[in-house]
């Protein structure tokens, strides 16, 4: 193989890699939009996590990034801790 052929193959490989990365970013963005839409429609985070196979934490991060409020009602303990003079965290 000549040097020119090698350079051409490198350029083609670099372009293919860039296109694959762009596709991956677009897919991730589409996934985040679908998750946010599901949460706004009232689906519970656990249901979204079970349906997608992603962890609850991933779903929570997507919700936070899309300015979606609390994913569940606060518990009695978390309400107490949120008040001034509440229980100290362990």
XYZ file of C-alpha atoms in Angstrom:
90
model
C 0.000 0.000 0.000
C 1.258 3.443 -0.803
C 1.427 6.258 1.701
C -1.387 8.042 -0.110
C -3.649 4.988 0.210
C -2.870 4.693 3.906
C -3.680 8.370 4.489
C -6.918 8.011 2.526
C -7.946 5.008 4.636
C -7.106 6.910 7.829
C -9.247 9.847 6.729
C -12.131 7.512 5.882
C -11.837 5.777 9.240
C -11.757 9.110 11.078
C -14.865 10.285 9.215
C -16.686 7.024 9.972
C -15.788 7.335 13.659
C -17.003 10.943 13.769
C -20.321 9.942 12.158
C -20.769 7.094 14.654
C -20.107 9.428 17.586
C -22.551 11.979 16.189
C -25.182 9.244 15.865
C -24.551 8.138 19.437
C -25.026 11.685 20.722
C -28.243 12.071 18.731
C -29.537 8.748 20.087
C -28.688 9.772 23.668
C -30.505 13.087 23.195
C -33.570 11.323 21.778
C -33.541 8.903 24.726
C -33.373 11.763 27.235
C -36.312 13.518 25.551
C -38.382 10.311 25.619
C -37.618 9.747 29.312
C -38.484 13.346 30.191
C -41.747 13.095 28.237
C -42.658 9.865 30.036
C -42.001 11.430 33.443
C -44.004 14.543 32.576
C -46.854 12.294 31.439
C -46.960 10.838 34.938
C -45.046 7.592 34.554
C -43.196 6.674 37.721
C -39.393 6.631 37.569
C -39.319 2.949 38.524
C -41.591 2.135 35.591
C -39.352 4.132 33.257
C -36.259 2.403 34.637
C -37.855 -1.039 34.269
C -39.054 -0.306 30.732
C -35.699 1.026 29.547
C -33.314 -1.187 31.475
C -31.498 1.880 32.806
C -30.985 2.527 36.507
C -33.193 4.759 38.609
C -30.185 7.048 39.070
C -29.864 7.537 35.301
C -33.554 8.391 35.095
C -33.161 10.832 38.007
C -30.231 12.566 36.310
C -32.196 12.976 33.096
C -35.130 14.376 35.087
C -32.884 16.865 36.868
C -31.273 17.944 33.585
C -34.749 18.611 32.164
C -35.933 20.619 35.205
C -38.473 18.020 36.249
C -39.394 18.424 39.918
C -39.509 15.758 42.579
C -39.859 12.253 41.243
C -41.674 11.078 44.351
C -43.337 12.537 47.397
C -41.006 13.295 50.294
C -41.052 10.827 53.168
C -41.834 11.842 56.740
C -38.151 11.523 57.621
C -36.979 13.678 54.721
C -39.564 16.345 55.626
C -38.269 16.418 59.204
C -34.671 16.720 58.031
C -35.586 19.580 55.696
C -37.008 21.689 58.535
C -34.732 23.929 60.621
C -33.535 22.016 63.651
C -34.541 18.726 62.032
C -32.845 15.414 62.602
C -29.112 15.452 61.860
C -28.085 13.265 58.938
C -26.028 10.203 59.694
